[in-house]
Amino acid sequence: MRLPPRLSGIPATVAATDWWNPGGSFTCVASYAAKGAAILAASYVNLANPGTYDAAPGIAPTWAAGTGWYFDSSSQYLVTGVTPNSQNWSMIASVGSYVGVDYVAICGGSPPTGDARFALWAKGADSEVAYCNGGVVETSPVLSTSGGIIAVAGNKGYRNGAHEATITQAETPATAIVIGRDSRYLTSLGLNGYLHGVAIYSTVLDATQVATLSTAMAA
């Protein structure tokens, strides 16, 4: 599996155009590039609209320009303030190498109970990826522990640009998104590994758009 390449040395404005808005036609609520950022503080900036929905540490991850954020699974996470208000949202994450033990949440927001969730899990029940958006669908295998690109768009889940699962429920997500774990589990089940970048959209990206975006993130 080819991992997303390094964005080191690319100015933030160029990196933003390069990956979260390919072709200039994507409406993006928030995008964050950890890998290749100049400093940790720069990795928190919402490239789509700096100053609005910039990420902030709940407990700050460690960071390096060449690898992005490193989350410790038990305590570190970032808050975004972005709250979906329907199932018509999309989210994509570029994950680096991680430890595939127990459950592994990449990013998302979930209420205390129920499936009105908007989240991405690299490893869920029965060793499956979990796509959450107004419901949950799980599909084998887990995301490779060497990394990959994972997305949910409306009721569809995508791995490395290819559609692989459909959510059958249609509840309304309405919980603020965190990065490095799922907001329902702020002290456990988080990512134990590297995260290169995340982008969030208030529209349903179609299969062609997800494939284009995944390719942009990986190139």
mmCIF file of N, CA, C and O in Angstrom, residues 6-88:
data_model
loop_
_atom_site.group_PDB
_atom_site.id
_atom_site.type_symbol
_atom_site.label_atom_id
_atom_site.label_comp_id
_atom_site.label_asym_id
_atom_site.label_seq_id
_atom_site.Cartn_x
_atom_site.Cartn_y
_atom_site.Cartn_z
ATOM 1 N N ARG A 6 4.928 12.984 1.673
ATOM 2 C CA ARG A 6 5.185 14.122 2.534
ATOM 3 C C ARG A 6 4.884 15.418 1.805
ATOM 4 O O ARG A 6 5.146 15.561 0.617
ATOM 5 N N LEU A 7 4.328 16.390 2.549
ATOM 6 C CA LEU A 7 4.053 17.706 1.996
ATOM 7 C C LEU A 7 5.098 18.721 2.454
ATOM 8 O O LEU A 7 4.914 19.909 2.306
ATOM 9 N N SER A 8 6.237 18.242 3.007
ATOM 10 C CA SER A 8 7.239 19.140 3.558
ATOM 11 C C SER A 8 7.685 20.161 2.528
ATOM 12 O O SER A 8 7.907 19.844 1.368
ATOM 13 N N GLY A 9 7.831 21.412 3.005
ATOM 14 C CA GLY A 9 8.358 22.453 2.155
ATOM 15 C C GLY A 9 7.314 23.120 1.288
ATOM 16 O O GLY A 9 7.601 24.082 0.586
ATOM 17 N N ILE A 10 6.068 22.643 1.293
ATOM 18 C CA ILE A 10 5.018 23.244 0.502
ATOM 19 C C ILE A 10 4.299 24.272 1.360
ATOM 20 O O ILE A 10 3.837 23.953 2.442
ATOM 21 N N PRO A 11 4.189 25.510 0.905
ATOM 22 C CA PRO A 11 3.471 26.516 1.693
ATOM 23 C C PRO A 11 2.038 26.073 1.953
ATOM 24 O O PRO A 11 1.445 25.346 1.157
ATOM 25 N N ALA A 12 1.458 26.548 3.052
ATOM 26 C CA ALA A 12 0.118 26.098 3.435
ATOM 27 C C ALA A 12 -0.906 26.345 2.345
ATOM 28 O O ALA A 12 -1.765 25.518 2.070
ATOM 29 N N THR A 13 -0.841 27.502 1.686
ATOM 30 C CA THR A 13 -1.839 27.806 0.672
ATOM 31 C C THR A 13 -1.717 26.863 -0.518
ATOM 32 O O THR A 13 -2.709 26.449 -1.101
ATOM 33 N N VAL A 14 -0.507 26.500 -0.890
ATOM 34 C CA VAL A 14 -0.311 25.577 -1.997
ATOM 35 C C VAL A 14 -0.748 24.178 -1.607
ATOM 36 O O VAL A 14 -1.427 23.484 -2.357
ATOM 37 N N ALA A 15 -0.370 23.749 -0.372
ATOM 38 C CA ALA A 15 -0.770 22.424 0.084
ATOM 39 C C ALA A 15 -2.285 22.306 0.111
ATOM 40 O O ALA A 15 -2.850 21.287 -0.258
ATOM 41 N N ALA A 16 -2.970 23.400 0.547
ATOM 42 C CA ALA A 16 -4.422 23.366 0.611
ATOM 43 C C ALA A 16 -5.011 23.156 -0.774
ATOM 44 O O ALA A 16 -5.902 22.343 -0.978
ATOM 45 N N THR A 17 -4.528 23.923 -1.762
ATOM 46 C CA THR A 17 -5.027 23.778 -3.116
ATOM 47 C C THR A 17 -4.712 22.404 -3.662
ATOM 48 O O THR A 17 -5.497 21.812 -4.395
ATOM 49 N N ASP A 18 -3.563 21.856 -3.270
ATOM 50 C CA ASP A 18 -3.101 20.578 -3.797
ATOM 51 C C ASP A 18 -3.979 19.413 -3.391
ATOM 52 O O ASP A 18 -4.169 18.505 -4.171
ATOM 53 N N TRP A 19 -4.516 19.424 -2.148
ATOM 54 C CA TRP A 19 -5.159 18.189 -1.701
ATOM 55 C C TRP A 19 -6.599 18.321 -1.214
ATOM 56 O O TRP A 19 -7.433 17.489 -1.548
ATOM 57 N N TRP A 20 -6.966 19.350 -0.458
ATOM 58 C CA TRP A 20 -8.325 19.352 0.087
ATOM 59 C C TRP A 20 -9.348 19.947 -0.859
ATOM 60 O O TRP A 20 -10.556 19.787 -0.669
ATOM 61 N N ASN A 21 -8.883 20.627 -1.910
ATOM 62 C CA ASN A 21 -9.799 21.249 -2.868
ATOM 63 C C ASN A 21 -9.302 21.025 -4.290
ATOM 64 O O ASN A 21 -9.032 21.971 -5.018
ATOM 65 N N PRO A 22 -9.172 19.759 -4.724
ATOM 66 C CA PRO A 22 -8.620 19.485 -6.054
ATOM 67 C C PRO A 22 -9.485 20.102 -7.149
ATOM 68 O O PRO A 22 -10.704 19.947 -7.154
ATOM 69 N N GLY A 23 -8.839 20.855 -8.030
ATOM 70 C CA GLY A 23 -9.574 21.501 -9.105
ATOM 71 C C GLY A 23 -10.308 22.754 -8.691
ATOM 72 O O GLY A 23 -10.938 23.423 -9.509
ATOM 73 N N GLY A 24 -10.268 23.084 -7.386
ATOM 74 C CA GLY A 24 -10.924 24.296 -6.906
ATOM 75 C C GLY A 24 -12.430 24.228 -6.854
ATOM 76 O O GLY A 24 -13.102 25.251 -6.735
ATOM 77 N N SER A 25 -13.001 23.015 -6.895
ATOM 78 C CA SER A 25 -14.456 22.884 -6.985
ATOM 79 C C SER A 25 -15.094 22.247 -5.758
ATOM 80 O O SER A 25 -16.297 22.001 -5.750
ATOM 81 N N PHE A 26 -14.331 21.983 -4.714
ATOM 82 C CA PHE A 26 -14.852 21.320 -3.520
ATOM 83 C C PHE A 26 -15.178 22.359 -2.446
ATOM 84 O O PHE A 26 -14.374 23.238 -2.166
ATOM 85 N N THR A 27 -16.350 22.245 -1.853
ATOM 86 C CA THR A 27 -16.733 23.124 -0.752
ATOM 87 C C THR A 27 -16.332 22.445 0.556
ATOM 88 O O THR A 27 -16.936 21.459 0.958
ATOM 89 N N CYS A 28 -15.328 22.995 1.216
ATOM 90 C CA CYS A 28 -14.750 22.359 2.399
ATOM 91 C C CYS A 28 -15.006 23.214 3.627
ATOM 92 O O CYS A 28 -14.759 24.423 3.619
ATOM 93 N N VAL A 29 -15.506 22.598 4.685
ATOM 94 C CA VAL A 29 -15.725 23.301 5.953
ATOM 95 C C VAL A 29 -14.414 23.455 6.718
ATOM 96 O O VAL A 29 -14.132 24.514 7.268
ATOM 97 N N ALA A 30 -13.614 22.388 6.749
ATOM 98 C CA ALA A 30 -12.356 22.428 7.503
ATOM 99 C C ALA A 30 -11.377 21.420 6.933
ATOM 100 O O ALA A 30 -11.762 20.314 6.542
ATOM 101 N N SER A 31 -10.126 21.813 6.863
ATOM 102 C CA SER A 31 -9.069 20.890 6.450
ATOM 103 C C SER A 31 -7.818 21.184 7.254
ATOM 104 O O SER A 31 -7.493 22.340 7.524
ATOM 105 N N TYR A 32 -7.138 20.120 7.655
ATOM 106 C CA TYR A 32 -5.957 20.240 8.510
ATOM 107 C C TYR A 32 -4.850 19.374 7.937
ATOM 108 O O TYR A 32 -5.061 18.199 7.635
ATOM 109 N N ALA A 33 -3.662 19.963 7.787
ATOM 110 C CA ALA A 33 -2.505 19.223 7.292
ATOM 111 C C ALA A 33 -1.443 19.194 8.375
ATOM 112 O O ALA A 33 -0.822 20.216 8.676
ATOM 113 N N ALA A 34 -1.252 18.027 8.979
ATOM 114 C CA ALA A 34 -0.239 17.889 10.029
ATOM 115 C C ALA A 34 1.114 17.561 9.437
ATOM 116 O O ALA A 34 2.144 18.092 9.864
ATOM 117 N N LYS A 35 1.123 16.672 8.452
ATOM 118 C CA LYS A 35 2.386 16.284 7.828
ATOM 119 C C LYS A 35 2.843 17.393 6.894
ATOM 120 O O LYS A 35 2.118 17.822 5.998
ATOM 121 N N GLY A 36 4.047 17.890 7.127
ATOM 122 C CA GLY A 36 4.581 18.972 6.318
ATOM 123 C C GLY A 36 4.314 20.354 6.866
ATOM 124 O O GLY A 36 4.765 21.344 6.285
ATOM 125 N N ALA A 37 3.573 20.473 7.969
ATOM 126 C CA ALA A 37 3.359 21.785 8.568
ATOM 127 C C ALA A 37 4.679 22.350 9.080
ATOM 128 O O ALA A 37 5.599 21.610 9.421
ATOM 129 N N ALA A 38 4.774 23.673 9.132
ATOM 130 C CA ALA A 38 6.024 24.303 9.543
ATOM 131 C C ALA A 38 6.307 24.103 11.027
ATOM 132 O O ALA A 38 7.440 23.854 11.438
ATOM 133 N N ILE A 39 5.261 24.219 11.851
ATOM 134 C CA ILE A 39 5.356 24.032 13.297
ATOM 135 C C ILE A 39 4.047 23.404 13.768
ATOM 136 O O ILE A 39 3.062 23.363 13.017
ATOM 137 N N LEU A 40 4.005 22.947 14.998
ATOM 138 C CA LEU A 40 2.797 22.331 15.525
ATOM 139 C C LEU A 40 1.605 23.270 15.415
ATOM 140 O O LEU A 40 0.516 22.862 15.000
ATOM 141 N N ALA A 41 1.784 24.542 15.780
ATOM 142 C CA ALA A 41 0.673 25.493 15.733
ATOM 143 C C ALA A 41 0.108 25.622 14.322
ATOM 144 O O ALA A 41 -1.106 25.765 14.146
ATOM 145 N N ALA A 42 0.963 25.559 13.311
ATOM 146 C CA ALA A 42 0.498 25.658 11.926
ATOM 147 C C ALA A 42 -0.359 24.464 11.538
ATOM 148 O O ALA A 42 -1.259 24.583 10.705
ATOM 149 N N SER A 43 -0.104 23.309 12.143
ATOM 150 C CA SER A 43 -0.882 22.116 11.810
ATOM 151 C C SER A 43 -2.329 22.230 12.284
ATOM 152 O O SER A 43 -3.196 21.511 11.796
ATOM 153 N N TYR A 44 -2.592 23.125 13.224
ATOM 154 C CA TYR A 44 -3.944 23.306 13.743
ATOM 155 C C TYR A 44 -4.798 24.207 12.859
ATOM 156 O O TYR A 44 -6.022 24.242 13.012
ATOM 157 N N VAL A 45 -4.183 24.942 11.946
ATOM 158 C CA VAL A 45 -4.905 25.935 11.142
ATOM 159 C C VAL A 45 -5.845 25.251 10.148
ATOM 160 O O VAL A 45 -5.467 24.305 9.458
ATOM 161 N N ASN A 46 -7.080 25.747 10.090
ATOM 162 C CA ASN A 46 -8.037 25.286 9.096
ATOM 163 C C ASN A 46 -7.662 25.898 7.756
ATOM 164 O O ASN A 46 -7.900 27.085 7.506
ATOM 165 N N LEU A 47 -7.076 25.115 6.873
ATOM 166 C CA LEU A 47 -6.598 25.630 5.602
ATOM 167 C C LEU A 47 -7.727 26.147 4.727
ATOM 168 O O LEU A 47 -7.524 27.029 3.895
ATOM 169 N N ALA A 48 -8.919 25.603 4.902
ATOM 170 C CA ALA A 48 -10.048 26.032 4.084
ATOM 171 C C ALA A 48 -10.541 27.422 4.476
ATOM 172 O O ALA A 48 -11.086 28.144 3.641
ATOM 173 N N ASN A 49 -10.363 27.777 5.747
ATOM 174 C CA ASN A 49 -10.836 29.073 6.241
ATOM 175 C C ASN A 49 -10.100 29.402 7.529
ATOM 176 O O ASN A 49 -10.657 29.258 8.624
ATOM 177 N N PRO A 50 -8.835 29.826 7.437
ATOM 178 C CA PRO A 50 -8.039 30.071 8.641
ATOM 179 C C PRO A 50 -8.735 31.013 9.624
ATOM 180 O O PRO A 50 -9.302 32.032 9.234
ATOM 181 N N GLY A 51 -8.688 30.629 10.894
ATOM 182 C CA GLY A 51 -9.311 31.418 11.937
ATOM 183 C C GLY A 51 -10.700 30.940 12.308
ATOM 184 O O GLY A 51 -11.223 31.282 13.360
ATOM 185 N N THR A 52 -11.327 30.151 11.429
ATOM 186 C CA THR A 52 -12.622 29.542 11.709
ATOM 187 C C THR A 52 -12.440 28.035 11.786
ATOM 188 O O THR A 52 -11.885 27.434 10.867
ATOM 189 N N TYR A 53 -12.874 27.431 12.867
ATOM 190 C CA TYR A 53 -12.715 25.992 13.087
ATOM 191 C C TYR A 53 -11.252 25.544 13.066
ATOM 192 O O TYR A 53 -10.940 24.425 12.667
ATOM 193 N N ASP A 54 -10.339 26.437 13.475
ATOM 194 C CA ASP A 54 -8.977 25.960 13.695
ATOM 195 C C ASP A 54 -9.026 24.902 14.797
ATOM 196 O O ASP A 54 -9.811 25.014 15.746
ATOM 197 N N ALA A 55 -8.207 23.868 14.670
ATOM 198 C CA ALA A 55 -8.158 22.835 15.696
ATOM 199 C C ALA A 55 -7.477 23.374 16.951
ATOM 200 O O ALA A 55 -6.667 24.300 16.885
ATOM 201 N N ALA A 56 -7.824 22.800 18.079
ATOM 202 C CA ALA A 56 -7.223 23.194 19.351
ATOM 203 C C ALA A 56 -7.016 21.944 20.184
ATOM 204 O O ALA A 56 -7.814 21.009 20.117
ATOM 205 N N PRO A 57 -5.939 21.909 20.960
ATOM 206 C CA PRO A 57 -5.671 20.693 21.731
ATOM 207 C C PRO A 57 -6.611 20.507 22.904
ATOM 208 O O PRO A 57 -6.807 21.424 23.705
ATOM 209 N N GLY A 58 -7.241 19.310 22.966
ATOM 210 C CA GLY A 58 -7.786 18.861 24.230
ATOM 211 C C GLY A 58 -6.584 18.506 25.079
ATOM 212 O O GLY A 58 -6.306 19.137 26.103
ATOM 213 N N ILE A 59 -5.808 17.542 24.614
ATOM 214 C CA ILE A 59 -4.444 17.280 25.064
ATOM 215 C C ILE A 59 -3.629 17.131 23.797
ATOM 216 O O ILE A 59 -3.921 16.269 22.948
ATOM 217 N N ALA A 60 -2.622 17.959 23.611
ATOM 218 C CA ALA A 60 -1.917 18.067 22.341
ATOM 219 C C ALA A 60 -1.198 16.774 21.967
ATOM 220 O O ALA A 60 -0.554 16.140 22.813
ATOM 221 N N PRO A 61 -1.291 16.375 20.692
ATOM 222 C CA PRO A 61 -0.491 15.258 20.217
ATOM 223 C C PRO A 61 0.970 15.685 20.078
ATOM 224 O O PRO A 61 1.279 16.881 20.108
ATOM 225 N N THR A 62 1.858 14.730 19.951
ATOM 226 C CA THR A 62 3.216 15.066 19.550
ATOM 227 C C THR A 62 3.210 15.270 18.036
ATOM 228 O O THR A 62 2.273 14.864 17.339
ATOM 229 N N TRP A 63 4.245 15.901 17.517
ATOM 230 C CA TRP A 63 4.221 16.292 16.100
ATOM 231 C C TRP A 63 5.635 16.354 15.543
ATOM 232 O O TRP A 63 6.584 16.720 16.231
ATOM 233 N N ALA A 64 5.774 16.005 14.266
ATOM 234 C CA ALA A 64 7.002 16.211 13.494
ATOM 235 C C ALA A 64 6.597 16.458 12.054
ATOM 236 O O ALA A 64 5.626 15.863 11.554
ATOM 237 N N ALA A 65 7.312 17.332 11.369
ATOM 238 C CA ALA A 65 6.939 17.711 10.007
ATOM 239 C C ALA A 65 6.883 16.509 9.070
ATOM 240 O O ALA A 65 6.022 16.429 8.193
ATOM 241 N N GLY A 66 7.785 15.564 9.268
ATOM 242 C CA GLY A 66 7.867 14.430 8.351
ATOM 243 C C GLY A 66 6.840 13.345 8.585
ATOM 244 O O GLY A 66 6.612 12.498 7.705
ATOM 245 N N THR A 67 6.190 13.347 9.750
ATOM 246 C CA THR A 67 5.248 12.273 10.080
ATOM 247 C C THR A 67 3.873 12.766 10.499
ATOM 248 O O THR A 67 2.936 11.989 10.568
ATOM 249 N N GLY A 68 3.736 14.064 10.783
ATOM 250 C CA GLY A 68 2.453 14.608 11.201
ATOM 251 C C GLY A 68 2.201 14.439 12.690
ATOM 252 O O GLY A 68 3.138 14.377 13.495
ATOM 253 N N TRP A 69 0.929 14.378 13.049
ATOM 254 C CA TRP A 69 0.559 14.207 14.461
ATOM 255 C C TRP A 69 0.755 12.757 14.888
ATOM 256 O O TRP A 69 0.485 11.829 14.130
ATOM 257 N N TYR A 70 1.186 12.575 16.126
ATOM 258 C CA TYR A 70 1.196 11.242 16.733
ATOM 259 C C TYR A 70 0.309 11.294 17.969
ATOM 260 O O TYR A 70 0.550 12.066 18.896
ATOM 261 N N PHE A 71 -0.721 10.444 17.975
ATOM 262 C CA PHE A 71 -1.644 10.350 19.104
ATOM 263 C C PHE A 71 -1.345 9.096 19.913
ATOM 264 O O PHE A 71 -0.981 8.053 19.355
ATOM 265 N N ASP A 72 -1.557 9.190 21.228
ATOM 266 C CA ASP A 72 -1.142 8.110 22.130
ATOM 267 C C ASP A 72 -2.258 7.133 22.485
ATOM 268 O O ASP A 72 -2.072 6.243 23.299
ATOM 269 N N SER A 73 -3.452 7.311 21.923
ATOM 270 C CA SER A 73 -4.624 6.445 22.079
ATOM 271 C C SER A 73 -5.385 6.624 23.394
ATOM 272 O O SER A 73 -6.564 6.304 23.461
ATOM 273 N N SER A 74 -4.743 7.108 24.427
ATOM 274 C CA SER A 74 -5.414 7.153 25.727
ATOM 275 C C SER A 74 -5.724 8.556 26.228
ATOM 276 O O SER A 74 -6.580 8.720 27.103
ATOM 277 N N SER A 75 -5.051 9.576 25.696
ATOM 278 C CA SER A 75 -5.292 10.911 26.248
ATOM 279 C C SER A 75 -5.281 12.026 25.198
ATOM 280 O O SER A 75 -6.011 13.008 25.333
ATOM 281 N N GLN A 76 -4.501 11.924 24.145
ATOM 282 C CA GLN A 76 -4.301 13.044 23.233
ATOM 283 C C GLN A 76 -5.404 13.132 22.176
ATOM 284 O O GLN A 76 -5.796 12.130 21.576
ATOM 285 N N TYR A 77 -5.888 14.358 21.947
ATOM 286 C CA TYR A 77 -6.871 14.585 20.894
ATOM 287 C C TYR A 77 -6.960 16.082 20.609
ATOM 288 O O TYR A 77 -6.497 16.918 21.394
ATOM 289 N N LEU A 78 -7.573 16.424 19.485
ATOM 290 C CA LEU A 78 -7.803 17.804 19.088
ATOM 291 C C LEU A 78 -9.294 18.043 18.931
ATOM 292 O O LEU A 78 -10.028 17.164 18.478
ATOM 293 N N VAL A 79 -9.753 19.240 19.301
ATOM 294 C CA VAL A 79 -11.146 19.614 19.076
ATOM 295 C C VAL A 79 -11.211 20.529 17.862
ATOM 296 O O VAL A 79 -10.290 21.301 17.593
ATOM 297 N N THR A 80 -12.313 20.443 17.109
ATOM 298 C CA THR A 80 -12.448 21.247 15.887
ATOM 299 C C THR A 80 -13.576 22.268 15.970
ATOM 300 O O THR A 80 -13.529 23.283 15.278
ATOM 301 N N GLY A 81 -14.593 21.989 16.761
ATOM 302 C CA GLY A 81 -15.765 22.857 16.785
ATOM 303 C C GLY A 81 -16.726 22.620 15.634
ATOM 304 O O GLY A 81 -17.815 23.190 15.593
ATOM 305 N N VAL A 82 -16.346 21.771 14.692
ATOM 306 C CA VAL A 82 -17.203 21.464 13.544
ATOM 307 C C VAL A 82 -18.265 20.456 13.978
ATOM 308 O O VAL A 82 -17.933 19.381 14.485
ATOM 309 N N THR A 83 -19.536 20.799 13.760
ATOM 310 C CA THR A 83 -20.639 19.930 14.152
ATOM 311 C C THR A 83 -21.537 19.663 12.951
ATOM 312 O O THR A 83 -22.177 20.590 12.438
ATOM 313 N N PRO A 84 -21.607 18.426 12.468
ATOM 314 C CA PRO A 84 -22.506 18.123 11.357
ATOM 315 C C PRO A 84 -23.962 18.266 11.789
ATOM 316 O O PRO A 84 -24.276 18.113 12.973
ATOM 317 N N ASN A 85 -24.839 18.600 10.844
ATOM 318 C CA ASN A 85 -26.253 18.767 11.184
ATOM 319 C C ASN A 85 -27.175 17.917 10.313
ATOM 320 O O ASN A 85 -28.390 18.116 10.313
ATOM 321 N N SER A 86 -26.594 16.983 9.562
ATOM 322 C CA SER A 86 -27.391 16.057 8.766
ATOM 323 C C SER A 86 -26.482 14.921 8.328
ATOM 324 O O SER A 86 -25.259 14.942 8.575
ATOM 325 N N GLN A 87 -27.047 13.940 7.641
ATOM 326 C CA GLN A 87 -26.242 12.849 7.097
ATOM 327 C C GLN A 87 -25.536 13.274 5.813
ATOM 328 O O GLN A 87 -24.709 12.529 5.285
ATOM 329 N N ASN A 88 -25.814 14.478 5.341
ATOM 330 C CA ASN A 88 -25.251 14.948 4.074
ATOM 331 C C ASN A 88 -23.900 15.633 4.253
ATOM 332 O O ASN A 88 -23.657 16.733 3.731
#
